[in-house]
Structure formats: structure tokens, C-alpha cells
mmCIF file as gemmi writes it, N, C-alpha and C atoms, coordinates in Angstrom:
data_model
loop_
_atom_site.group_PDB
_atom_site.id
_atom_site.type_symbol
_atom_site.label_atom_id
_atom_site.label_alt_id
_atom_site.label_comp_id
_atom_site.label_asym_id
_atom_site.label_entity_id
_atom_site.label_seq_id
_atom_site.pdbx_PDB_ins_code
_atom_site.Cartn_x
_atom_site.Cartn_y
_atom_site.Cartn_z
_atom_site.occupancy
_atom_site.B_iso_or_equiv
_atom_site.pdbx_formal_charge
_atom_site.auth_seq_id
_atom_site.auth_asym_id
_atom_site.pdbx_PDB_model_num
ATOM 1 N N . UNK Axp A 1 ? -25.226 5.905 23.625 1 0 ? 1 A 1
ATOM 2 C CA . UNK Axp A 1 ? -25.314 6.026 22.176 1 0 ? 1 A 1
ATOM 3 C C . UNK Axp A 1 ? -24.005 6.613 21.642 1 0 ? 1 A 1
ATOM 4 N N . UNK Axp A 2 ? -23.732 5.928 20.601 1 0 ? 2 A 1
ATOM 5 C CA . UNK Axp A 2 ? -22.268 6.441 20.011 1 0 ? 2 A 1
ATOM 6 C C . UNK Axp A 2 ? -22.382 8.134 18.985 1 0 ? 2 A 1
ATOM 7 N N . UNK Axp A 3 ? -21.445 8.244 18.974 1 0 ? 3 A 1
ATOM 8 C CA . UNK Axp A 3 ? -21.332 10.198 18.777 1 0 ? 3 A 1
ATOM 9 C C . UNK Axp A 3 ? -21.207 9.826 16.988 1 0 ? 3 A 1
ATOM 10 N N . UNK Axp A 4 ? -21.257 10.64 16.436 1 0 ? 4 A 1
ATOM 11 C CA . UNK Axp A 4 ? -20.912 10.659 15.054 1 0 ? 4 A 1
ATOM 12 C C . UNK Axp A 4 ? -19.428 10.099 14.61 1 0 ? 4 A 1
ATOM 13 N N . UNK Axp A 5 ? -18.586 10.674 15.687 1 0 ? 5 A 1
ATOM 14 C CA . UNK Axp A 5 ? -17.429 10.519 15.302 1 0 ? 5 A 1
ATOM 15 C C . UNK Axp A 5 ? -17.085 8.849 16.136 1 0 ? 5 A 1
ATOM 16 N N . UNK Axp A 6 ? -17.453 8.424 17.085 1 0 ? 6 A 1
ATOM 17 C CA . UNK Axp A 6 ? -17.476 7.414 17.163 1 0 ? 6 A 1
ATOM 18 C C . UNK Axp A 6 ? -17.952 6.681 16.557 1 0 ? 6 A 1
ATOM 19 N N . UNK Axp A 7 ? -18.86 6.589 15.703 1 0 ? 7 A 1
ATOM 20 C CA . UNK Axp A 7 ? -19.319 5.539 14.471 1 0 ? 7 A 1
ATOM 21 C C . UNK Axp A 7 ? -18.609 5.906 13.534 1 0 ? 7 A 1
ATOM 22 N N . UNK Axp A 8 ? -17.796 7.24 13.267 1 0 ? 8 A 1
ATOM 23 C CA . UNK Axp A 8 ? -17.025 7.09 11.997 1 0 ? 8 A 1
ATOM 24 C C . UNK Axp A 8 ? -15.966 6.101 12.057 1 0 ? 8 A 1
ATOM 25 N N . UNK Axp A 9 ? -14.881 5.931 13.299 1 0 ? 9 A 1
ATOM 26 C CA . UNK Axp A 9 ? -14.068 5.654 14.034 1 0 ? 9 A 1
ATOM 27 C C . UNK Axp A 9 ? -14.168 4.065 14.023 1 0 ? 9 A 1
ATOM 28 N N . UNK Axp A 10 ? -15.304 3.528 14.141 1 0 ? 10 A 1
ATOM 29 C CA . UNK Axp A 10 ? -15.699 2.235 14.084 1 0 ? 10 A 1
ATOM 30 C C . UNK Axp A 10 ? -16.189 1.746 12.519 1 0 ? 10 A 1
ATOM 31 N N . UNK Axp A 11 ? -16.033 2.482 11.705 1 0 ? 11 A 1
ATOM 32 C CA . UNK Axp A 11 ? -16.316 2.179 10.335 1 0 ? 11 A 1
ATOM 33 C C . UNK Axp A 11 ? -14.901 1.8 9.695 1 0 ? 11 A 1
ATOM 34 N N . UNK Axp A 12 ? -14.2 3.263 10.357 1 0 ? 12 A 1
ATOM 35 C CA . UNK Axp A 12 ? -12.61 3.202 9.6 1 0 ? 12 A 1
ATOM 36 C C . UNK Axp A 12 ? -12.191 1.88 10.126 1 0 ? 12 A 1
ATOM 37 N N . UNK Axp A 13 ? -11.836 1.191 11.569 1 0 ? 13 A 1
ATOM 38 C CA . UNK Axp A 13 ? -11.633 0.234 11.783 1 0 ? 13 A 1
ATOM 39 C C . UNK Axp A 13 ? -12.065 -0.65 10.88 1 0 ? 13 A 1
ATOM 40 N N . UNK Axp A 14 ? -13.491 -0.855 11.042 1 0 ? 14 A 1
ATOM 41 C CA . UNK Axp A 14 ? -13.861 -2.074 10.479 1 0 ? 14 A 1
ATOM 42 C C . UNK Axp A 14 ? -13.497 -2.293 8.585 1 0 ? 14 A 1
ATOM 43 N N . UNK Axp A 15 ? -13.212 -1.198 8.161 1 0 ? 15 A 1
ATOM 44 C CA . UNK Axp A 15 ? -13.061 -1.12 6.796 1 0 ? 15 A 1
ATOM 45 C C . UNK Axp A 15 ? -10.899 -1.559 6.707 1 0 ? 15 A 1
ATOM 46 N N . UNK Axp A 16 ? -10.447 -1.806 7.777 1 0 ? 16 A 1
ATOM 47 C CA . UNK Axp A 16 ? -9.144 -2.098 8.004 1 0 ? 16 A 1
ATOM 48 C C . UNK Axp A 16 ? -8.758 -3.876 7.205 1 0 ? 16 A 1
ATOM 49 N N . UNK Axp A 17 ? -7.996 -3.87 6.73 1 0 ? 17 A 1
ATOM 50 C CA . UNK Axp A 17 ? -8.053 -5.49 6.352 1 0 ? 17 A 1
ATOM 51 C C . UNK Axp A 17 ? -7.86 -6.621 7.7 1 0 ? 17 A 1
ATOM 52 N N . UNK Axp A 18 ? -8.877 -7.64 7.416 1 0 ? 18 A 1
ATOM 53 C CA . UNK Axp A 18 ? -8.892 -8.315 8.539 1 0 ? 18 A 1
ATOM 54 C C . UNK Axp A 18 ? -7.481 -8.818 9.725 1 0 ? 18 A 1
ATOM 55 N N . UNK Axp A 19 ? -6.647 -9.052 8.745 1 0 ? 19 A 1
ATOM 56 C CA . UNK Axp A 19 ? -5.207 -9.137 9.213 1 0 ? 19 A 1
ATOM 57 C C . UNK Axp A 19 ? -4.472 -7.973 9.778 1 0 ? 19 A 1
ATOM 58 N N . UNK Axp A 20 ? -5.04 -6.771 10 1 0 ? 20 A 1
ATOM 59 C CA . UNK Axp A 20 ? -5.268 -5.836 10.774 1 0 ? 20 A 1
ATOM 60 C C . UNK Axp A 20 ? -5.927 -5.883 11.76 1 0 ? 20 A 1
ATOM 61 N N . UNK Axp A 21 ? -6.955 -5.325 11.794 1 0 ? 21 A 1
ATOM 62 C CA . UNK Axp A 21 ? -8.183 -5.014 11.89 1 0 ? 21 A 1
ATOM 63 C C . UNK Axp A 21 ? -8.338 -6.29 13.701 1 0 ? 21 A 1
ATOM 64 N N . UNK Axp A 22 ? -8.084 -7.673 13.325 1 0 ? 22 A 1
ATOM 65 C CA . UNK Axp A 22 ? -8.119 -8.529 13.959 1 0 ? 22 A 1
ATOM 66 C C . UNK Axp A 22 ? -7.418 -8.358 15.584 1 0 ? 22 A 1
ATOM 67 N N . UNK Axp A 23 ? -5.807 -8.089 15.244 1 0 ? 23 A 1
ATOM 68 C CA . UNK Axp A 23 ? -4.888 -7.615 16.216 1 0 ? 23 A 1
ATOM 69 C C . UNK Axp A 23 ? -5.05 -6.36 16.795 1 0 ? 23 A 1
ATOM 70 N N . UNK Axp A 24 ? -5.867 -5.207 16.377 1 0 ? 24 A 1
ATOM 71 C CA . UNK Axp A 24 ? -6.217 -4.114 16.332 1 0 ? 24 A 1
ATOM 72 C C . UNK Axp A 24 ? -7.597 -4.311 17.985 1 0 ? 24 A 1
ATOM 73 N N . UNK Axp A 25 ? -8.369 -4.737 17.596 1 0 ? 25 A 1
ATOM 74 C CA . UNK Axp A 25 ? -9.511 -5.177 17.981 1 0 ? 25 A 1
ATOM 75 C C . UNK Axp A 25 ? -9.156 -5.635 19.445 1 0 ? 25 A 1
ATOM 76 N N . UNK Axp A 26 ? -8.29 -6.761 19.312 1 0 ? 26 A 1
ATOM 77 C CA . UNK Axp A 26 ? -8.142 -7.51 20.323 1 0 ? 26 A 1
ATOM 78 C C . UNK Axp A 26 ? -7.128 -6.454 21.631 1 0 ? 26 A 1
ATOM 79 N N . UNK Axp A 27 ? -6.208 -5.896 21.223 1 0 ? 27 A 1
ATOM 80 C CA . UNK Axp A 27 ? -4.818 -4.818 21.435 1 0 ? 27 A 1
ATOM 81 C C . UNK Axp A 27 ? -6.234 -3.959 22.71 1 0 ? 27 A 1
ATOM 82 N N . UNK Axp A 28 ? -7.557 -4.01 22.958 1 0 ? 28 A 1
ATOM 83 C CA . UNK Axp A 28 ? -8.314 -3.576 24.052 1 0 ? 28 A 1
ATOM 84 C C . UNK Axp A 28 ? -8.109 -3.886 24.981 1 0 ? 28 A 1
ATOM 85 N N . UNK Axp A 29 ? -8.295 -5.254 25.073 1 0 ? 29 A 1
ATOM 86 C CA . UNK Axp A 29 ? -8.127 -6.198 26.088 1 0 ? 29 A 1
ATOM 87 C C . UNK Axp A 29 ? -7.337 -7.234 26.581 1 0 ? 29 A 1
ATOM 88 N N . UNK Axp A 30 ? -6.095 -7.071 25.427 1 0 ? 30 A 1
ATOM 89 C CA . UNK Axp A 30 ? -5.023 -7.912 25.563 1 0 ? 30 A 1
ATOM 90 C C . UNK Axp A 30 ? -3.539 -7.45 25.354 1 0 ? 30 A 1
ATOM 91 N N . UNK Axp A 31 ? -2.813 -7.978 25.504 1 0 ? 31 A 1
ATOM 92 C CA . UNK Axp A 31 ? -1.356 -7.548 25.306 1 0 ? 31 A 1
ATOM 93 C C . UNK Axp A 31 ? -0.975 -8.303 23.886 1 0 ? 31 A 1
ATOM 94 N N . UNK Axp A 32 ? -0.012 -7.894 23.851 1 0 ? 32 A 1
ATOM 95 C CA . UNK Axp A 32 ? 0.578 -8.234 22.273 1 0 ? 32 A 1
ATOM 96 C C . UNK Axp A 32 ? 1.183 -9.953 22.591 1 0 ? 32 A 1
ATOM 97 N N . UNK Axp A 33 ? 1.614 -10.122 23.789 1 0 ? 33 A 1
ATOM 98 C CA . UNK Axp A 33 ? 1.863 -11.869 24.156 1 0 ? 33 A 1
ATOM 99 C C . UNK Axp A 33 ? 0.371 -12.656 24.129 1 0 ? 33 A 1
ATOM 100 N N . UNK Axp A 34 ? -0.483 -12.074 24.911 1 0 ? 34 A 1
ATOM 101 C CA . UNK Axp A 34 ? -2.199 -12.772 24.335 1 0 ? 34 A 1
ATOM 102 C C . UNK Axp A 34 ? -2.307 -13.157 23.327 1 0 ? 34 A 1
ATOM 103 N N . UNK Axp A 35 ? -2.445 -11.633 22.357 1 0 ? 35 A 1
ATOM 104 C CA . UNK Axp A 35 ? -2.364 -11.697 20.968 1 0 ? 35 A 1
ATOM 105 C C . UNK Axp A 35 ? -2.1 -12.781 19.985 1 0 ? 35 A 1
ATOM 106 N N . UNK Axp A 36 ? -1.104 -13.127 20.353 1 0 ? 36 A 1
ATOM 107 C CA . UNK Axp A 36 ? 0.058 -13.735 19.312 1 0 ? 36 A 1
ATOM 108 C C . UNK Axp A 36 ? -0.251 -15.097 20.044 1 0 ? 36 A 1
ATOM 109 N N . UNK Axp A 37 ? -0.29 -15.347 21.393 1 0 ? 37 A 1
ATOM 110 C CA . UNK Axp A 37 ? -1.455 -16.887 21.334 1 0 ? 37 A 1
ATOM 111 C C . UNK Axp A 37 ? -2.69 -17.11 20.684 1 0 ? 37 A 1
ATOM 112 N N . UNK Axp A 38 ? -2.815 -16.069 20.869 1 0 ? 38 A 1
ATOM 113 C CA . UNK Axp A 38 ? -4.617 -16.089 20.622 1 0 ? 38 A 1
ATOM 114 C C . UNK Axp A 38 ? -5.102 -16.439 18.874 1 0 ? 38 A 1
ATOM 115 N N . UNK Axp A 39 ? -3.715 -15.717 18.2 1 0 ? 39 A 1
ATOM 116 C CA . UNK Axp A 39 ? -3.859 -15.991 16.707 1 0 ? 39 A 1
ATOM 117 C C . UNK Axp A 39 ? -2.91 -16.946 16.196 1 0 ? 39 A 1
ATOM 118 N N . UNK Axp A 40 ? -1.679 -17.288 17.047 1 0 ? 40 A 1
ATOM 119 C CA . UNK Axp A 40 ? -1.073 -18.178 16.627 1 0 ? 40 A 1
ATOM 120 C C . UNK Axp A 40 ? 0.077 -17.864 15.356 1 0 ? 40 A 1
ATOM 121 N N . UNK Axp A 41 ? 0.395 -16.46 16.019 1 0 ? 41 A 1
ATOM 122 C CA . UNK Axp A 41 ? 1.326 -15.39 15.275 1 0 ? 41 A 1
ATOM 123 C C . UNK Axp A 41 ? 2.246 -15.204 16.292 1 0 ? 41 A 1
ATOM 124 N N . UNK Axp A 42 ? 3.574 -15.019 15.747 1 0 ? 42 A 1
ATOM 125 C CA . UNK Axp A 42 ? 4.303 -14.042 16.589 1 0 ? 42 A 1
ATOM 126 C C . UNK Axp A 42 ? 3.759 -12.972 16.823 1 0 ? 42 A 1
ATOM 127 N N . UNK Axp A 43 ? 5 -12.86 18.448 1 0 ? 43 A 1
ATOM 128 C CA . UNK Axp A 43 ? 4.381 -11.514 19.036 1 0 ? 43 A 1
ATOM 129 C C . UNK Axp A 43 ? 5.116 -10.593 18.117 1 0 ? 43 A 1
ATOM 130 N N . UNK Axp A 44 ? 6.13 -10.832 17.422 1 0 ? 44 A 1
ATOM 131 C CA . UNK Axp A 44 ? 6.549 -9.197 16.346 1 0 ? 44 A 1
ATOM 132 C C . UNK Axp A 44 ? 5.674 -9.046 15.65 1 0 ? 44 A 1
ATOM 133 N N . UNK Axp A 45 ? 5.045 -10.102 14.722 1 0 ? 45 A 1
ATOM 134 C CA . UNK Axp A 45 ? 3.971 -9.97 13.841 1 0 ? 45 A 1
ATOM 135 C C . UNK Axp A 45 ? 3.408 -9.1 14.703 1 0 ? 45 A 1
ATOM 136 N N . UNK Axp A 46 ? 2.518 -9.658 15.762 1 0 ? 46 A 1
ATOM 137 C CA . UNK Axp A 46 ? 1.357 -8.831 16.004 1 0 ? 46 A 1
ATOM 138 C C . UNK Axp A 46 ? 1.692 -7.063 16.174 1 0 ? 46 A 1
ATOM 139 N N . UNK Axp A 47 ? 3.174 -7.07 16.84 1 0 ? 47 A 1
ATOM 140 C CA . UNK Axp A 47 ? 3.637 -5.423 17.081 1 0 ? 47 A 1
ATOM 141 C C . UNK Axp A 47 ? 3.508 -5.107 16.039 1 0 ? 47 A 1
ATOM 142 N N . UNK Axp A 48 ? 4.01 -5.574 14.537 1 0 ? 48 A 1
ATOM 143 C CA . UNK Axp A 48 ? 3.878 -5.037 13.379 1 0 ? 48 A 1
ATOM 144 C C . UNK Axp A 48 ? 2.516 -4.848 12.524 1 0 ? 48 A 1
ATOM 145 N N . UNK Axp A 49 ? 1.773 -5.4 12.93 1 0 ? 49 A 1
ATOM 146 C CA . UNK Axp A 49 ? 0.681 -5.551 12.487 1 0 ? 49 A 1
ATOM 147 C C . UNK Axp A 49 ? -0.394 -4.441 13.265 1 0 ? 49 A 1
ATOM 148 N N . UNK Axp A 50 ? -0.163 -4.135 14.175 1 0 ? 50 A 1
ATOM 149 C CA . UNK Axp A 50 ? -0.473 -3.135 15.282 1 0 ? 50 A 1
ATOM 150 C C . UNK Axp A 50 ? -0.492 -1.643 14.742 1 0 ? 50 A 1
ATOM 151 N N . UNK Axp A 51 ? 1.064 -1.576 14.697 1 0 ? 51 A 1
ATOM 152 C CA . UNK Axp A 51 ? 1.819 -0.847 13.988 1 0 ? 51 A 1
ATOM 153 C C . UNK Axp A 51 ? 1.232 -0.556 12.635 1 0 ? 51 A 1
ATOM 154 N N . UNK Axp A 52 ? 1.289 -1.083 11.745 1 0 ? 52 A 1
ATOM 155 C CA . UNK Axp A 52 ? 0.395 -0.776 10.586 1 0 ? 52 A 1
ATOM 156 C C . UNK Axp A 52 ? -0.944 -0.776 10.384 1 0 ? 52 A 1
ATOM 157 N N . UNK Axp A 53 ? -1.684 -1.29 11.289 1 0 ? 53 A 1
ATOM 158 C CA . UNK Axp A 53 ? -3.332 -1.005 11.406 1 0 ? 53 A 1
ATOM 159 C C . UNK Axp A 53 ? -3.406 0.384 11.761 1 0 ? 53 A 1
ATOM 160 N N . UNK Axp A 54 ? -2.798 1.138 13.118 1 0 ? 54 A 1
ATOM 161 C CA . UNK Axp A 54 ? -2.482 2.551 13.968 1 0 ? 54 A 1
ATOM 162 C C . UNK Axp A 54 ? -2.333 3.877 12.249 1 0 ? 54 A 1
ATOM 163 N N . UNK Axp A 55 ? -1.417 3.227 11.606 1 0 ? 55 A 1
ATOM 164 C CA . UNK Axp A 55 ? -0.601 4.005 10.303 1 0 ? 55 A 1
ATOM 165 C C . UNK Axp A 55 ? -1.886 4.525 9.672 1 0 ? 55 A 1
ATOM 166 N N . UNK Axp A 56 ? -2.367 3.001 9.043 1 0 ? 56 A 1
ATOM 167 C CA . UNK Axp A 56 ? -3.323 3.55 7.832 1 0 ? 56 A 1
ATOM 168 C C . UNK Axp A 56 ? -4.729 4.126 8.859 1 0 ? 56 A 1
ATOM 169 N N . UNK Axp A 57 ? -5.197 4.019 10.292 1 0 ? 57 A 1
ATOM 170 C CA . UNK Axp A 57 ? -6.129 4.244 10.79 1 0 ? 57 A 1
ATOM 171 C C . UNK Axp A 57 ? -5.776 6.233 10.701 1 0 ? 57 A 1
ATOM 172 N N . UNK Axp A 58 ? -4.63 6.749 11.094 1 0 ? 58 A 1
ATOM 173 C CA . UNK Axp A 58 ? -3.842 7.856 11.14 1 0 ? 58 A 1
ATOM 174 C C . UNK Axp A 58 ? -4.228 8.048 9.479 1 0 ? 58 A 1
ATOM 175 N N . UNK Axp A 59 ? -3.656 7.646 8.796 1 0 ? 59 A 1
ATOM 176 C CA . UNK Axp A 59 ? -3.253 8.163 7.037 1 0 ? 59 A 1
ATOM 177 C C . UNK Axp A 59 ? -5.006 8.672 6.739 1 0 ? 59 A 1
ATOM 178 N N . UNK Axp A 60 ? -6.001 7.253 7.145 1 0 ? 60 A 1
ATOM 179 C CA . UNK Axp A 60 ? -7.979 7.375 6.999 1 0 ? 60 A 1
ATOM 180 C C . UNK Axp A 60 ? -8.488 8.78 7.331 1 0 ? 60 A 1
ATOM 181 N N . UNK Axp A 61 ? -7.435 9.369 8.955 1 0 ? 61 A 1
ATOM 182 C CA . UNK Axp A 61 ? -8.72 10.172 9.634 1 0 ? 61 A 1
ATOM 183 C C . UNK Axp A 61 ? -7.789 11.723 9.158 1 0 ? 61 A 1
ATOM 184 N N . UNK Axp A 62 ? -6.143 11.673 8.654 1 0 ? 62 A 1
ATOM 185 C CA . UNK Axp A 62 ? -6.35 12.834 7.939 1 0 ? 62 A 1
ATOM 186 C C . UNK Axp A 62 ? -6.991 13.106 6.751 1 0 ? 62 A 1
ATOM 187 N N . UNK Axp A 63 ? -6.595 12.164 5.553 1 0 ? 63 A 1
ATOM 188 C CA . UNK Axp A 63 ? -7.835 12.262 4.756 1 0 ? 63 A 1
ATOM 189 C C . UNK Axp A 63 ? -9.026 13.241 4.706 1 0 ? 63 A 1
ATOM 190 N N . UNK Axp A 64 ? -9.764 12.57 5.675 1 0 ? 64 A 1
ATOM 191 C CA . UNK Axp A 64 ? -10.783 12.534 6.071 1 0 ? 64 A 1
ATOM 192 C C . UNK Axp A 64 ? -10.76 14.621 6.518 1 0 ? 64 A 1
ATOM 193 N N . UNK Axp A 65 ? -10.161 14.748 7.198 1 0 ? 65 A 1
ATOM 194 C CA . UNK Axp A 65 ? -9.963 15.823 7.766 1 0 ? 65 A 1
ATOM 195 C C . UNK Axp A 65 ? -9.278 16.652 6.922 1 0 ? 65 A 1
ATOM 196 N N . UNK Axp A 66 ? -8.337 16.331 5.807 1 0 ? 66 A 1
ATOM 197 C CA . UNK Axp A 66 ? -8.27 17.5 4.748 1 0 ? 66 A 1
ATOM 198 C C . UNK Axp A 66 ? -9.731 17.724 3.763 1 0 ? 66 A 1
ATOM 199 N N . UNK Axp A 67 ? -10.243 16.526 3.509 1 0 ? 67 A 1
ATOM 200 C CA . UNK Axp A 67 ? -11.914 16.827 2.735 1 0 ? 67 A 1
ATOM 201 C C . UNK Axp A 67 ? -11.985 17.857 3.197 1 0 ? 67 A 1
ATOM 202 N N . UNK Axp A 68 ? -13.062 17.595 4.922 1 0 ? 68 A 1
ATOM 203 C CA . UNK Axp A 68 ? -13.804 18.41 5.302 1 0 ? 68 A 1
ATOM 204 C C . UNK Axp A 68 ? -13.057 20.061 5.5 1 0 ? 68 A 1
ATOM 205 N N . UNK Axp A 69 ? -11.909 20.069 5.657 1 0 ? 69 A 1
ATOM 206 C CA . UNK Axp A 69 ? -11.233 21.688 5.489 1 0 ? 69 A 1
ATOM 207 C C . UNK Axp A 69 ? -11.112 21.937 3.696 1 0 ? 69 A 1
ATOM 208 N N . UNK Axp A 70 ? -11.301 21.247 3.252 1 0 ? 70 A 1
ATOM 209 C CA . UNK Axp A 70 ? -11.401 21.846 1.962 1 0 ? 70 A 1
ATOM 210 C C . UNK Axp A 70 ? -12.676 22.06 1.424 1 0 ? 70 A 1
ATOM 211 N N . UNK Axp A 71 ? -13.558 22.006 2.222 1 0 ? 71 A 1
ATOM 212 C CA . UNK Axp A 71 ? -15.103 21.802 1.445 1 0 ? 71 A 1
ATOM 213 C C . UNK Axp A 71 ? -15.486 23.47 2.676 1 0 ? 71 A 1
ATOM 214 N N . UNK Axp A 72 ? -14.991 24.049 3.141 1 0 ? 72 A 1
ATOM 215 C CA . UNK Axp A 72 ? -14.835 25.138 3.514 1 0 ? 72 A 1
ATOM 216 C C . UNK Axp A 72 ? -14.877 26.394 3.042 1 0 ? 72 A 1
């Protein structure tokens, strides 16, 4: 069973834009050369796209984490 924070974790993902979210997903079980077959993208795209899914997933969970220290 998933923890609280693992379903938060899987929300923030899924709330990622698909053109994220997509390369993000896959980046488990594949390399960024998979990737970029698999979608029919370059492999920079996909590094960049990686790259900016990681950013705003980072930018979500401080957020997130200044709330809850401010509701303190």
C-alpha cells in the first residue's frame, strides 16, 4: 500500500503536462535513447524534457513544503 507521501508524489507527477509527464514515466525503465524511439523525439528533446519535468516536480514539492511550515 502506498504511504501518503507516495500518493502525493504520484499526483504531482500525474498533474505534470503530458509532454512531460510521458518521458518522465518512461525515464523507469528506459534510457533516454529508448525514449526518444519510443516517442519518436530526439534524444535531446527527451534530456530536456526530463530536465524540465525533474524542475517543476522540485519547484511542486517545495511549494508544497513551504505551506505546510507555514501553517505551523
Amino acid at each position: 500500500m502506498a504511504t501518503d507521501w507516495e500518493a502525493a508524489v504520484h499526483r504531482l507527477i500525474d498533474s505534470l503536462p503530458e509532454e512531460l509527464r510521458q518521458p518522465l514515466v518512461l525515464s523507469v525503465e528506459m534510457n533516454s535513447r529508448e525514449i526518444a524511439a519510443a516517442m519518436g523525439i530526439a534524444e535531446g528533446t527527451v534530456r530536456t524534457r526530463l530536465m524540465r519535468a525533474r524542475q517543476m516536480l522540485r519547484e511542486k514539492i517545495a511549494a508544497i513544503e513551504e505551506r505546510r511550515y507555514a501553517e505551523r
